[in-house]
């Protein structure tokens, strides 16, 4: 078999594997979003109590089930398993099988990277230790990329929630001052935020679903802070819990939390502005300064060299 046919075969094989993984992870998003209309069902889906009935016999699900049966599920009691579960939740993957899906994707990505390393060795006509080095590099990259993507997705989602929090607080203040209770305000604002595609909307809907399922407001807010791992939510949750326990008015507490949040955001922006001058120093020294020196000193050096050559 010629190297071209081998390359084409592995290309279509990796494409089929990637398509199957994508459909297994993202293929049922629209079904889940439609079921989120009902609060109780929405709570059970978020906790992993329900799975999508449609598409259970699809090729992607069959491939996943076949791979899941042959791979041990991650142990959530170990530090690595607990950290993986927290990262998945922070990234927005709340299904009960999310950790197992991620493990299947990670191992599949490692195998694909290993095969890609061997394929690259065949295309470049490498042999011996170079083949082994390329295979190990492909395996390492395949195992690293899913973990990096998951961590990056979690960070992006946390930053998005932190940015959206101040606007959500203002809407909560308006709803509470209009006469709604805190639970109804959370429900209304969460539905509106989710309709606009904001990440914090699904989290507020999760809080409303927990409260409707019998969880206390304080515990639901604590779960929100732990689930998102956003630093600005922790003092807000503590303030609302204290206001509820003491019987104080919620609107002034929300106003105070909103003002404190905006102050912290302004301080962080000023801190980032102060750091920018230091961060820009390294690109200036490494890239801009050598070019300026070459432009300024270059003609003089050329003239000196011509003069010395003439002597």
PDB file of C-alpha atoms in Angstrom:
ATOM      1  CA  UNK A   1       0.000   0.000   0.000  1.00  0.00           C
ATOM      2  CA  UNK A   2       1.420   3.373  -1.018  1.00  0.00           C
ATOM      3  CA  UNK A   3       1.991   6.155   1.562  1.00  0.00           C
ATOM      4  CA  UNK A   4      -0.744   8.219  -0.136  1.00  0.00           C
ATOM      5  CA  UNK A   5      -3.373   5.518   0.390  1.00  0.00           C
ATOM      6  CA  UNK A   6      -2.229   5.081   3.998  1.00  0.00           C
ATOM      7  CA  UNK A   7      -2.565   8.834   4.564  1.00  0.00           C
ATOM      8  CA  UNK A   8      -6.061   8.932   3.027  1.00  0.00           C
ATOM      9  CA  UNK A   9      -7.177   5.928   5.078  1.00  0.00           C
ATOM     10  CA  UNK A  10      -5.977   7.375   8.377  1.00  0.00           C
ATOM     11  CA  UNK A  11      -7.458  10.780   7.499  1.00  0.00           C
ATOM     12  CA  UNK A  12     -10.946   9.348   7.025  1.00  0.00           C
ATOM     13  CA  UNK A  13     -10.537   7.116  10.085  1.00  0.00           C
ATOM     14  CA  UNK A  14      -9.611  10.041  12.336  1.00  0.00           C
ATOM     15  CA  UNK A  15     -12.430  12.098  10.820  1.00  0.00           C
ATOM     16  CA  UNK A  16     -14.972   9.383  11.615  1.00  0.00           C
ATOM     17  CA  UNK A  17     -13.676   9.078  15.191  1.00  0.00           C
ATOM     18  CA  UNK A  18     -13.814  12.865  15.678  1.00  0.00           C
ATOM     19  CA  UNK A  19     -17.363  13.003  14.276  1.00  0.00           C
ATOM     20  CA  UNK A  20     -18.498  10.201  16.569  1.00  0.00           C
ATOM     21  CA  UNK A  21     -16.974  11.925  19.612  1.00  0.00           C
ATOM     22  CA  UNK A  22     -18.585  15.255  18.656  1.00  0.00           C
ATOM     23  CA  UNK A  23     -22.015  13.695  18.220  1.00  0.00           C
ATOM     24  CA  UNK A  24     -21.684  11.810  21.509  1.00  0.00           C
ATOM     25  CA  UNK A  25     -20.891  15.012  23.410  1.00  0.00           C
ATOM     26  CA  UNK A  26     -22.897  17.702  21.613  1.00  0.00           C
ATOM     27  CA  UNK A  27     -25.487  15.800  19.568  1.00  0.00           C
ATOM     28  CA  UNK A  28     -28.268  15.943  22.182  1.00  0.00           C
ATOM     29  CA  UNK A  29     -27.966  19.584  23.278  1.00  0.00           C
ATOM     30  CA  UNK A  30     -31.202  20.689  21.593  1.00  0.00           C
ATOM     31  CA  UNK A  31     -33.189  17.855  23.196  1.00  0.00           C
ATOM     32  CA  UNK A  32     -31.923  18.774  26.649  1.00  0.00           C
ATOM     33  CA  UNK A  33     -32.644  22.469  26.134  1.00  0.00           C
ATOM     34  CA  UNK A  34     -36.242  21.704  25.165  1.00  0.00           C
ATOM     35  CA  UNK A  35     -36.760  19.666  28.340  1.00  0.00           C
ATOM     36  CA  UNK A  36     -35.413  22.513  30.461  1.00  0.00           C
ATOM     37  CA  UNK A  37     -38.823  24.190  30.102  1.00  0.00           C
ATOM     38  CA  UNK A  38     -40.159  22.138  32.999  1.00  0.00           C
ATOM     39  CA  UNK A  39     -38.480  22.941  36.326  1.00  0.00           C
ATOM     40  CA  UNK A  40     -38.600  19.510  37.879  1.00  0.00           C
ATOM     41  CA  UNK A  41     -37.351  17.794  34.753  1.00  0.00           C
ATOM     42  CA  UNK A  42     -34.714  20.475  34.400  1.00  0.00           C
ATOM     43  CA  UNK A  43     -33.450  19.774  37.903  1.00  0.00           C
ATOM     44  CA  UNK A  44     -33.281  16.028  37.291  1.00  0.00           C
ATOM     45  CA  UNK A  45     -31.444  16.492  34.006  1.00  0.00           C
ATOM     46  CA  UNK A  46     -28.898  18.770  35.680  1.00  0.00           C
ATOM     47  CA  UNK A  47     -28.349  16.149  38.376  1.00  0.00           C
ATOM     48  CA  UNK A  48     -28.095  13.337  35.847  1.00  0.00           C
ATOM     49  CA  UNK A  49     -31.414  11.783  36.787  1.00  0.00           C
ATOM     50  CA  UNK A  50     -32.724  11.816  33.224  1.00  0.00           C
ATOM     51  CA  UNK A  51     -31.032  10.983  29.975  1.00  0.00           C
ATOM     52  CA  UNK A  52     -32.219  11.821  26.505  1.00  0.00           C
ATOM     53  CA  UNK A  53     -34.365   9.029  25.107  1.00  0.00           C
ATOM     54  CA  UNK A  54     -33.909  10.141  21.523  1.00  0.00           C
ATOM     55  CA  UNK A  55     -30.774   8.987  19.811  1.00  0.00           C
ATOM     56  CA  UNK A  56     -29.905   6.302  22.364  1.00  0.00           C
ATOM     57  CA  UNK A  57     -29.549   3.801  19.519  1.00  0.00           C
ATOM     58  CA  UNK A  58     -27.533   6.132  17.296  1.00  0.00           C
ATOM     59  CA  UNK A  59     -24.087   5.136  16.065  1.00  0.00           C
ATOM     60  CA  UNK A  60     -22.350   7.707  18.288  1.00  0.00           C
ATOM     61  CA  UNK A  61     -24.072   6.417  21.436  1.00  0.00           C
ATOM     62  CA  UNK A  62     -23.382   2.810  20.485  1.00  0.00           C
ATOM     63  CA  UNK A  63     -19.696   3.609  19.987  1.00  0.00           C
ATOM     64  CA  UNK A  64     -19.595   5.402  23.317  1.00  0.00           C
ATOM     65  CA  UNK A  65     -21.339   2.563  25.159  1.00  0.00           C
ATOM     66  CA  UNK A  66     -18.965   0.040  23.614  1.00  0.00           C
ATOM     67  CA  UNK A  67     -15.941   2.085  24.705  1.00  0.00           C
ATOM     68  CA  UNK A  68     -17.394   2.865  28.152  1.00  0.00           C
ATOM     69  CA  UNK A  69     -17.883  -0.826  28.926  1.00  0.00           C
ATOM     70  CA  UNK A  70     -14.195  -1.445  28.329  1.00  0.00           C
ATOM     71  CA  UNK A  71     -12.901   1.544  30.275  1.00  0.00           C
ATOM     72  CA  UNK A  72     -13.177   1.794  34.065  1.00  0.00           C
ATOM     73  CA  UNK A  73     -15.133   4.877  35.193  1.00  0.00           C
ATOM     74  CA  UNK A  74     -13.110   7.506  37.076  1.00  0.00           C
ATOM     75  CA  UNK A  75     -13.296   7.233  40.841  1.00  0.00           C
ATOM     76  CA  UNK A  76     -14.889  10.453  42.216  1.00  0.00           C
ATOM     77  CA  UNK A  77     -13.482   9.768  45.699  1.00  0.00           C
ATOM     78  CA  UNK A  78      -9.875  10.231  44.586  1.00  0.00           C
ATOM     79  CA  UNK A  79      -8.388  13.754  44.390  1.00  0.00           C
ATOM     80  CA  UNK A  80      -7.973  13.443  40.611  1.00  0.00           C
ATOM     81  CA  UNK A  81     -11.550  12.252  40.123  1.00  0.00           C
ATOM     82  CA  UNK A  82     -12.955  14.964  42.379  1.00  0.00           C
ATOM     83  CA  UNK A  83     -10.971  17.652  40.575  1.00  0.00           C
ATOM     84  CA  UNK A  84     -12.151  16.327  37.205  1.00  0.00           C
ATOM     85  CA  UNK A  85     -15.784  16.365  38.348  1.00  0.00           C
ATOM     86  CA  UNK A  86     -15.466  19.949  39.599  1.00  0.00           C
ATOM     87  CA  UNK A  87     -13.815  21.089  36.376  1.00  0.00           C
ATOM     88  CA  UNK A  88     -16.529  19.450  34.283  1.00  0.00           C
ATOM     89  CA  UNK A  89     -19.255  21.173  36.307  1.00  0.00           C
ATOM     90  CA  UNK A  90     -17.451  24.514  36.066  1.00  0.00           C
ATOM     91  CA  UNK A  91     -17.202  24.030  32.299  1.00  0.00           C
ATOM     92  CA  UNK A  92     -20.968  23.437  32.093  1.00  0.00           C
ATOM     93  CA  UNK A  93     -21.037  19.636  31.700  1.00  0.00           C
ATOM     94  CA  UNK A  94     -23.430  18.469  34.432  1.00  0.00           C
ATOM     95  CA  UNK A  95     -24.520  15.084  33.122  1.00  0.00           C
ATOM     96  CA  UNK A  96     -23.837  12.114  35.368  1.00  0.00           C
ATOM     97  CA  UNK A  97     -21.811  10.454  32.608  1.00  0.00           C
ATOM     98  CA  UNK A  98     -19.723  13.553  31.819  1.00  0.00           C
ATOM     99  CA  UNK A  99     -16.595  12.219  33.539  1.00  0.00           C
ATOM    100  CA  UNK A 100     -16.817   8.908  31.714  1.00  0.00           C
ATOM    101  CA  UNK A 101     -17.435  10.669  28.391  1.00  0.00           C
ATOM    102  CA  UNK A 102     -14.387  12.840  28.996  1.00  0.00           C
ATOM    103  CA  UNK A 103     -12.272   9.802  29.800  1.00  0.00           C
ATOM    104  CA  UNK A 104     -13.367   8.091  26.577  1.00  0.00           C
ATOM    105  CA  UNK A 105     -12.605  11.262  24.596  1.00  0.00           C
ATOM    106  CA  UNK A 106      -9.191  11.656  26.239  1.00  0.00           C
ATOM    107  CA  UNK A 107      -8.139   8.070  25.579  1.00  0.00           C
ATOM    108  CA  UNK A 108      -9.528   8.216  22.040  1.00  0.00           C
ATOM    109  CA  UNK A 109      -7.625  11.444  21.447  1.00  0.00           C
ATOM    110  CA  UNK A 110      -4.439   9.807  22.746  1.00  0.00           C
ATOM    111  CA  UNK A 111      -4.891   6.842  20.391  1.00  0.00           C
ATOM    112  CA  UNK A 112      -5.573   9.230  17.501  1.00  0.00           C
ATOM    113  CA  UNK A 113      -2.417  11.188  18.351  1.00  0.00           C
ATOM    114  CA  UNK A 114      -0.414   7.962  18.496  1.00  0.00           C
ATOM    115  CA  UNK A 115      -1.745   6.900  15.085  1.00  0.00           C
ATOM    116  CA  UNK A 116      -1.023  10.360  13.716  1.00  0.00           C
ATOM    117  CA  UNK A 117       2.566  10.085  14.966  1.00  0.00           C
ATOM    118  CA  UNK A 118       3.053   6.780  13.145  1.00  0.00           C
ATOM    119  CA  UNK A 119       1.377   8.232  10.051  1.00  0.00           C
ATOM    120  CA  UNK A 120       3.672  11.245  10.096  1.00  0.00           C
ATOM    121  CA  UNK A 121       6.667   8.933  10.456  1.00  0.00           C
ATOM    122  CA  UNK A 122       5.543   6.967   7.395  1.00  0.00           C
ATOM    123  CA  UNK A 123       5.003  10.125   5.350  1.00  0.00           C
ATOM    124  CA  UNK A 124       8.411  11.560   6.328  1.00  0.00           C
ATOM    125  CA  UNK A 125      10.093   8.153   5.863  1.00  0.00           C
ATOM    126  CA  UNK A 126      11.480   8.114   9.397  1.00  0.00           C
ATOM    127  CA  UNK A 127      12.756   4.998  11.106  1.00  0.00           C
ATOM    128  CA  UNK A 128      14.075   3.736  14.422  1.00  0.00           C
ATOM    129  CA  UNK A 129      14.060   6.130  17.355  1.00  0.00           C
ATOM    130  CA  UNK A 130      12.498   8.964  15.373  1.00  0.00           C
ATOM    131  CA  UNK A 131       9.336   6.908  14.848  1.00  0.00           C
ATOM    132  CA  UNK A 132       9.117   6.249  18.583  1.00  0.00           C
ATOM    133  CA  UNK A 133       9.668   9.930  19.399  1.00  0.00           C
ATOM    134  CA  UNK A 134       6.934  11.058  17.003  1.00  0.00           C
ATOM    135  CA  UNK A 135       4.540   8.430  18.353  1.00  0.00           C
ATOM    136  CA  UNK A 136       5.196   9.447  21.973  1.00  0.00           C
ATOM    137  CA  UNK A 137       4.802  13.127  21.062  1.00  0.00           C
ATOM    138  CA  UNK A 138       1.488  12.394  19.333  1.00  0.00           C
ATOM    139  CA  UNK A 139       0.272  10.354  22.308  1.00  0.00           C
ATOM    140  CA  UNK A 140       1.221  13.110  24.761  1.00  0.00           C
ATOM    141  CA  UNK A 141      -0.445  15.794  22.645  1.00  0.00           C
ATOM    142  CA  UNK A 142      -3.583  13.682  22.280  1.00  0.00           C
ATOM    143  CA  UNK A 143      -3.842  13.193  26.043  1.00  0.00           C
ATOM    144  CA  UNK A 144      -3.075  16.844  26.811  1.00  0.00           C
ATOM    145  CA  UNK A 145      -5.411  18.595  24.359  1.00  0.00           C
ATOM    146  CA  UNK A 146      -8.749  17.448  25.926  1.00  0.00           C
ATOM    147  CA  UNK A 147      -7.577  18.421  29.430  1.00  0.00           C
ATOM    148  CA  UNK A 148      -6.378  21.794  28.189  1.00  0.00           C
ATOM    149  CA  UNK A 149      -9.647  22.393  26.335  1.00  0.00           C
ATOM    150  CA  UNK A 150     -11.694  21.502  29.416  1.00  0.00           C
ATOM    151  CA  UNK A 151      -9.673  23.801  31.695  1.00  0.00           C
ATOM    152  CA  UNK A 152      -9.842  26.631  29.182  1.00  0.00           C
ATOM    153  CA  UNK A 153     -13.602  26.203  28.744  1.00  0.00           C
ATOM    154  CA  UNK A 154     -14.053  26.312  32.531  1.00  0.00           C
ATOM    155  CA  UNK A 155     -11.991  29.522  32.793  1.00  0.00           C
ATOM    156  CA  UNK A 156     -13.880  31.173  29.931  1.00  0.00           C
ATOM    157  CA  UNK A 157     -17.206  30.241  31.507  1.00  0.00           C
ATOM    158  CA  UNK A 158     -16.133  31.566  34.926  1.00  0.00           C
ATOM    159  CA  UNK A 159     -15.011  34.854  33.381  1.00  0.00           C
ATOM    160  CA  UNK A 160     -18.308  35.141  31.498  1.00  0.00           C
ATOM    161  CA  UNK A 161     -20.316  34.552  34.686  1.00  0.00           C
ATOM    162  CA  UNK A 162     -18.210  37.120  36.553  1.00  0.00           C
ATOM    163  CA  UNK A 163     -18.845  39.717  33.816  1.00  0.00           C
ATOM    164  CA  UNK A 164     -22.580  39.036  33.715  1.00  0.00           C
ATOM    165  CA  UNK A 165     -23.066  39.052  37.474  1.00  0.00           C
ATOM    166  CA  UNK A 166     -23.353  42.824  37.957  1.00  0.00           C
ATOM    167  CA  UNK A 167     -26.077  43.184  35.307  1.00  0.00           C
ATOM    168  CA  UNK A 168     -27.961  40.241  36.809  1.00  0.00           C
ATOM    169  CA  UNK A 169     -27.789  41.849  40.246  1.00  0.00           C
ATOM    170  CA  UNK A 170     -29.318  45.040  38.848  1.00  0.00           C
ATOM    171  CA  UNK A 171     -32.177  43.025  37.342  1.00  0.00           C
ATOM    172  CA  UNK A 172     -32.687  41.206  40.642  1.00  0.00           C
ATOM    173  CA  UNK A 173     -32.880  44.553  42.455  1.00  0.00           C
ATOM    174  CA  UNK A 174     -35.498  45.812  39.983  1.00  0.00           C
ATOM    175  CA  UNK A 175     -37.574  42.641  40.365  1.00  0.00           C
ATOM    176  CA  UNK A 176     -37.374  42.642  44.174  1.00  0.00           C
ATOM    177  CA  UNK A 177     -38.253  46.337  44.409  1.00  0.00           C
ATOM    178  CA  UNK A 178     -41.204  45.676  42.084  1.00  0.00           C
ATOM    179  CA  UNK A 179     -42.649  43.303  44.686  1.00  0.00           C
ATOM    180  CA  UNK A 180     -41.373  39.873  43.656  1.00  0.00           C
ATOM    181  CA  UNK A 181     -39.872  37.513  46.172  1.00  0.00           C
ATOM    182  CA  UNK A 182     -36.251  36.496  45.834  1.00  0.00           C
ATOM    183  CA  UNK A 183     -37.142  33.054  44.472  1.00  0.00           C
ATOM    184  CA  UNK A 184     -39.469  34.498  41.829  1.00  0.00           C
ATOM    185  CA  UNK A 185     -36.891  37.164  40.959  1.00  0.00           C
ATOM    186  CA  UNK A 186     -34.190  34.512  40.502  1.00  0.00           C
ATOM    187  CA  UNK A 187     -36.566  32.481  38.352  1.00  0.00           C
ATOM    188  CA  UNK A 188     -37.529  35.430  36.121  1.00  0.00           C
ATOM    189  CA  UNK A 189     -33.998  36.806  35.755  1.00  0.00           C
ATOM    190  CA  UNK A 190     -32.558  33.342  35.152  1.00  0.00           C
ATOM    191  CA  UNK A 191     -35.060  32.619  32.384  1.00  0.00           C
ATOM    192  CA  UNK A 192     -34.381  35.976  30.719  1.00  0.00           C
ATOM    193  CA  UNK A 193     -30.591  35.607  31.015  1.00  0.00           C
ATOM    194  CA  UNK A 194     -30.705  32.091  29.579  1.00  0.00           C
ATOM    195  CA  UNK A 195     -32.909  33.299  26.723  1.00  0.00           C
ATOM    196  CA  UNK A 196     -30.181  35.817  25.881  1.00  0.00           C
ATOM    197  CA  UNK A 197     -27.553  33.062  25.892  1.00  0.00           C
ATOM    198  CA  UNK A 198     -25.793  34.129  29.096  1.00  0.00           C
ATOM    199  CA  UNK A 199     -23.981  31.479  31.110  1.00  0.00           C
ATOM    200  CA  UNK A 200     -25.288  32.786  34.418  1.00  0.00           C
ATOM    201  CA  UNK A 201     -28.857  32.198  33.265  1.00  0.00           C
ATOM    202  CA  UNK A 202     -28.541  28.409  33.431  1.00  0.00           C
ATOM    203  CA  UNK A 203     -26.952  28.689  36.876  1.00  0.00           C
ATOM    204  CA  UNK A 204     -29.819  30.823  38.198  1.00  0.00           C
ATOM    205  CA  UNK A 205     -32.300  28.384  36.698  1.00  0.00           C
ATOM    206  CA  UNK A 206     -30.446  25.639  38.524  1.00  0.00           C
ATOM    207  CA  UNK A 207     -30.852  27.583  41.789  1.00  0.00           C
ATOM    208  CA  UNK A 208     -34.579  28.014  41.127  1.00  0.00           C
ATOM    209  CA  UNK A 209     -34.915  24.309  40.301  1.00  0.00           C
ATOM    210  CA  UNK A 210     -33.158  23.322  43.531  1.00  0.00           C
ATOM    211  CA  UNK A 211     -35.417  25.591  45.583  1.00  0.00           C
ATOM    212  CA  UNK A 212     -38.532  24.194  43.892  1.00  0.00           C
ATOM    213  CA  UNK A 213     -37.253  20.688  44.667  1.00  0.00           C
ATOM    214  CA  UNK A 214     -37.131  21.482  48.396  1.00  0.00           C
ATOM    215  CA  UNK A 215     -33.595  22.787  48.894  1.00  0.00           C
ATOM    216  CA  UNK A 216     -33.333  25.852  51.121  1.00  0.00           C
ATOM    217  CA  UNK A 217     -32.352  29.172  49.599  1.00  0.00           C
ATOM    218  CA  UNK A 218     -29.137  29.295  51.609  1.00  0.00           C
ATOM    219  CA  UNK A 219     -28.051  25.830  50.497  1.00  0.00           C
ATOM    220  CA  UNK A 220     -28.960  26.578  46.871  1.00  0.00           C
ATOM    221  CA  UNK A 221     -26.819  29.729  46.955  1.00  0.00           C
ATOM    222  CA  UNK A 222     -23.949  27.801  48.551  1.00  0.00           C
ATOM    223  CA  UNK A 223     -24.250  25.210  45.802  1.00  0.00           C
ATOM    224  CA  UNK A 224     -24.150  28.017  43.236  1.00  0.00           C
ATOM    225  CA  UNK A 225     -20.914  29.382  44.703  1.00  0.00           C
ATOM    226  CA  UNK A 226     -19.310  25.921  44.804  1.00  0.00           C
ATOM    227  CA  UNK A 227     -20.574  24.981  41.347  1.00  0.00           C
ATOM    228  CA  UNK A 228     -19.267  28.070  39.568  1.00  0.00           C
ATOM    229  CA  UNK A 229     -16.132  28.697  41.695  1.00  0.00           C
ATOM    230  CA  UNK A 230     -16.480  32.423  40.935  1.00  0.00           C
ATOM    231  CA  UNK A 231     -15.045  34.497  43.758  1.00  0.00           C
ATOM    232  CA  UNK A 232     -17.611  37.298  43.414  1.00  0.00           C
ATOM    233  CA  UNK A 233     -20.527  34.918  44.012  1.00  0.00           C
ATOM    234  CA  UNK A 234     -19.309  33.745  47.429  1.00  0.00           C
ATOM    235  CA  UNK A 235     -19.755  37.108  49.260  1.00  0.00           C
ATOM    236  CA  UNK A 236     -23.068  37.638  47.443  1.00  0.00           C
ATOM    237  CA  UNK A 237     -24.339  34.256  48.618  1.00  0.00           C
ATOM    238  CA  UNK A 238     -23.173  34.980  52.164  1.00  0.00           C
ATOM    239  CA  UNK A 239     -24.955  38.363  52.147  1.00  0.00           C
ATOM    240  CA  UNK A 240     -28.240  36.921  50.887  1.00  0.00           C
ATOM    241  CA  UNK A 241     -28.100  34.041  53.364  1.00  0.00           C
ATOM    242  CA  UNK A 242     -27.488  36.448  56.242  1.00  0.00           C
ATOM    243  CA  UNK A 243     -30.322  38.725  55.102  1.00  0.00           C
ATOM    244  CA  UNK A 244     -32.693  35.765  54.928  1.00  0.00           C
ATOM    245  CA  UNK A 245     -31.707  34.498  58.367  1.00  0.00           C
ATOM    246  CA  UNK A 246     -32.009  37.923  60.012  1.00  0.00           C
ATOM    247  CA  UNK A 247     -35.221  38.830  58.203  1.00  0.00           C
ATOM    248  CA  UNK A 248     -33.699  41.939  56.644  1.00  0.00           C
ATOM    249  CA  UNK A 249     -34.833  43.454  53.365  1.00  0.00           C
ATOM    250  CA  UNK A 250     -33.294  41.829  50.307  1.00  0.00           C
ATOM    251  CA  UNK A 251     -33.217  44.893  48.018  1.00  0.00           C
ATOM    252  CA  UNK A 252     -30.718  46.932  50.113  1.00  0.00           C
ATOM    253  CA  UNK A 253     -28.509  43.850  50.450  1.00  0.00           C
ATOM    254  CA  UNK A 254     -28.567  43.342  46.688  1.00  0.00           C
ATOM    255  CA  UNK A 255     -27.783  47.030  46.120  1.00  0.00           C
ATOM    256  CA  UNK A 256     -24.841  46.854  48.511  1.00  0.00           C
ATOM    257  CA  UNK A 257     -23.569  43.672  46.856  1.00  0.00           C
ATOM    258  CA  UNK A 258     -23.892  45.266  43.416  1.00  0.00           C
ATOM    259  CA  UNK A 259     -21.923  48.340  44.522  1.00  0.00           C
ATOM    260  CA  UNK A 260     -19.229  46.171  46.111  1.00  0.00           C
ATOM    261  CA  UNK A 261     -19.027  44.057  42.970  1.00  0.00           C
ATOM    262  CA  UNK A 262     -18.609  47.101  40.747  1.00  0.00           C
ATOM    263  CA  UNK A 263     -15.903  48.420  43.073  1.00  0.00           C
ATOM    264  CA  UNK A 264     -14.007  45.128  42.878  1.00  0.00           C
ATOM    265  CA  UNK A 265     -14.334  45.114  39.092  1.00  0.00           C
ATOM    266  CA  UNK A 266     -12.988  48.655  38.883  1.00  0.00           C
ATOM    267  CA  UNK A 267     -10.050  47.774  41.136  1.00  0.00           C
ATOM    268  CA  UNK A 268      -9.279  44.700  39.040  1.00  0.00           C
ATOM    269  CA  UNK A 269      -9.427  46.815  35.872  1.00  0.00           C
ATOM    270  CA  UNK A 270      -7.022  49.344  37.386  1.00  0.00           C
ATOM    271  CA  UNK A 271      -4.722  46.529  38.469  1.00  0.00           C
ATOM    272  CA  UNK A 272      -4.762  45.070  34.959  1.00  0.00           C
ATOM    273  CA  UNK A 273      -3.977  48.504  33.528  1.00  0.00           C
ATOM    274  CA  UNK A 274      -0.994  48.824  35.874  1.00  0.00           C
ATOM    275  CA  UNK A 275       0.257  45.373  34.867  1.00  0.00           C
ATOM    276  CA  UNK A 276      -0.029  46.184  31.169  1.00  0.00           C
ATOM    277  CA  UNK A 277       3.022  48.469  31.239  1.00  0.00           C
ATOM    278  CA  UNK A 278       5.129  45.644  32.699  1.00  0.00           C
ATOM    279  CA  UNK A 279       3.768  42.991  30.344  1.00  0.00           C
ATOM    280  CA  UNK A 280       4.435  45.109  27.270  1.00  0.00           C
ATOM    281  CA  UNK A 281       8.070  45.568  28.296  1.00  0.00           C
ATOM    282  CA  UNK A 282       9.148  42.084  27.167  1.00  0.00           C
ATOM    283  CA  UNK A 283       7.760  42.340  23.595  1.00  0.00           C
ATOM    284  CA  UNK A 284       9.361  45.771  23.311  1.00  0.00           C
ATOM    285  CA  UNK A 285      12.767  44.484  24.393  1.00  0.00           C
ATOM    286  CA  UNK A 286      12.617  41.290  22.332  1.00  0.00           C
ATOM    287  CA  UNK A 287      11.053  42.548  19.087  1.00  0.00           C
ATOM    288  CA  UNK A 288      10.742  46.334  18.807  1.00  0.00           C
ATOM    289  CA  UNK A 289      14.056  47.408  20.345  1.00  0.00           C
ATOM    290  CA  UNK A 290      16.291  45.207  18.119  1.00  0.00           C
ATOM    291  CA  UNK A 291      14.514  46.503  15.014  1.00  0.00           C
ATOM    292  CA  UNK A 292      14.955  50.121  16.154  1.00  0.00           C
ATOM    293  CA  UNK A 293      18.636  49.529  16.895  1.00  0.00           C
ATOM    294  CA  UNK A 294      19.122  47.955  13.465  1.00  0.00           C
ATOM    295  CA  UNK A 295      17.399  50.898  11.746  1.00  0.00           C
ATOM    296  CA  UNK A 296      19.310  53.543  13.723  1.00  0.00           C
ATOM    297  CA  UNK A 297      22.780  51.985  13.896  1.00  0.00           C
ATOM    298  CA  UNK A 298      22.656  49.958  10.662  1.00  0.00           C
ATOM    299  CA  UNK A 299      23.445  52.779   8.178  1.00  0.00           C
ATOM    300  CA  UNK A 300      26.244  54.104  10.388  1.00  0.00           C
ATOM    301  CA  UNK A 301      27.784  50.635  10.704  1.00  0.00           C
ATOM    302  CA  UNK A 302      27.619  50.137   6.927  1.00  0.00           C
ATOM    303  CA  UNK A 303      29.337  53.494   6.373  1.00  0.00           C
ATOM    304  CA  UNK A 304      32.037  52.646   8.926  1.00  0.00           C
ATOM    305  CA  UNK A 305      32.646  49.275   7.263  1.00  0.00           C
ATOM    306  CA  UNK A 306      32.965  50.924   3.835  1.00  0.00           C
ATOM    307  CA  UNK A 307      35.396  53.452   5.275  1.00  0.00           C
ATOM    308  CA  UNK A 308      37.529  50.766   6.944  1.00  0.00           C
ATOM    309  CA  UNK A 309      37.444  48.671   3.773  1.00  0.00           C
ATOM    310  CA  UNK A 310      38.701  51.639   1.763  1.00  0.00           C
ATOM    311  CA  UNK A 311      41.601  52.094   4.175  1.00  0.00           C
TER     312      UNK A 311
END
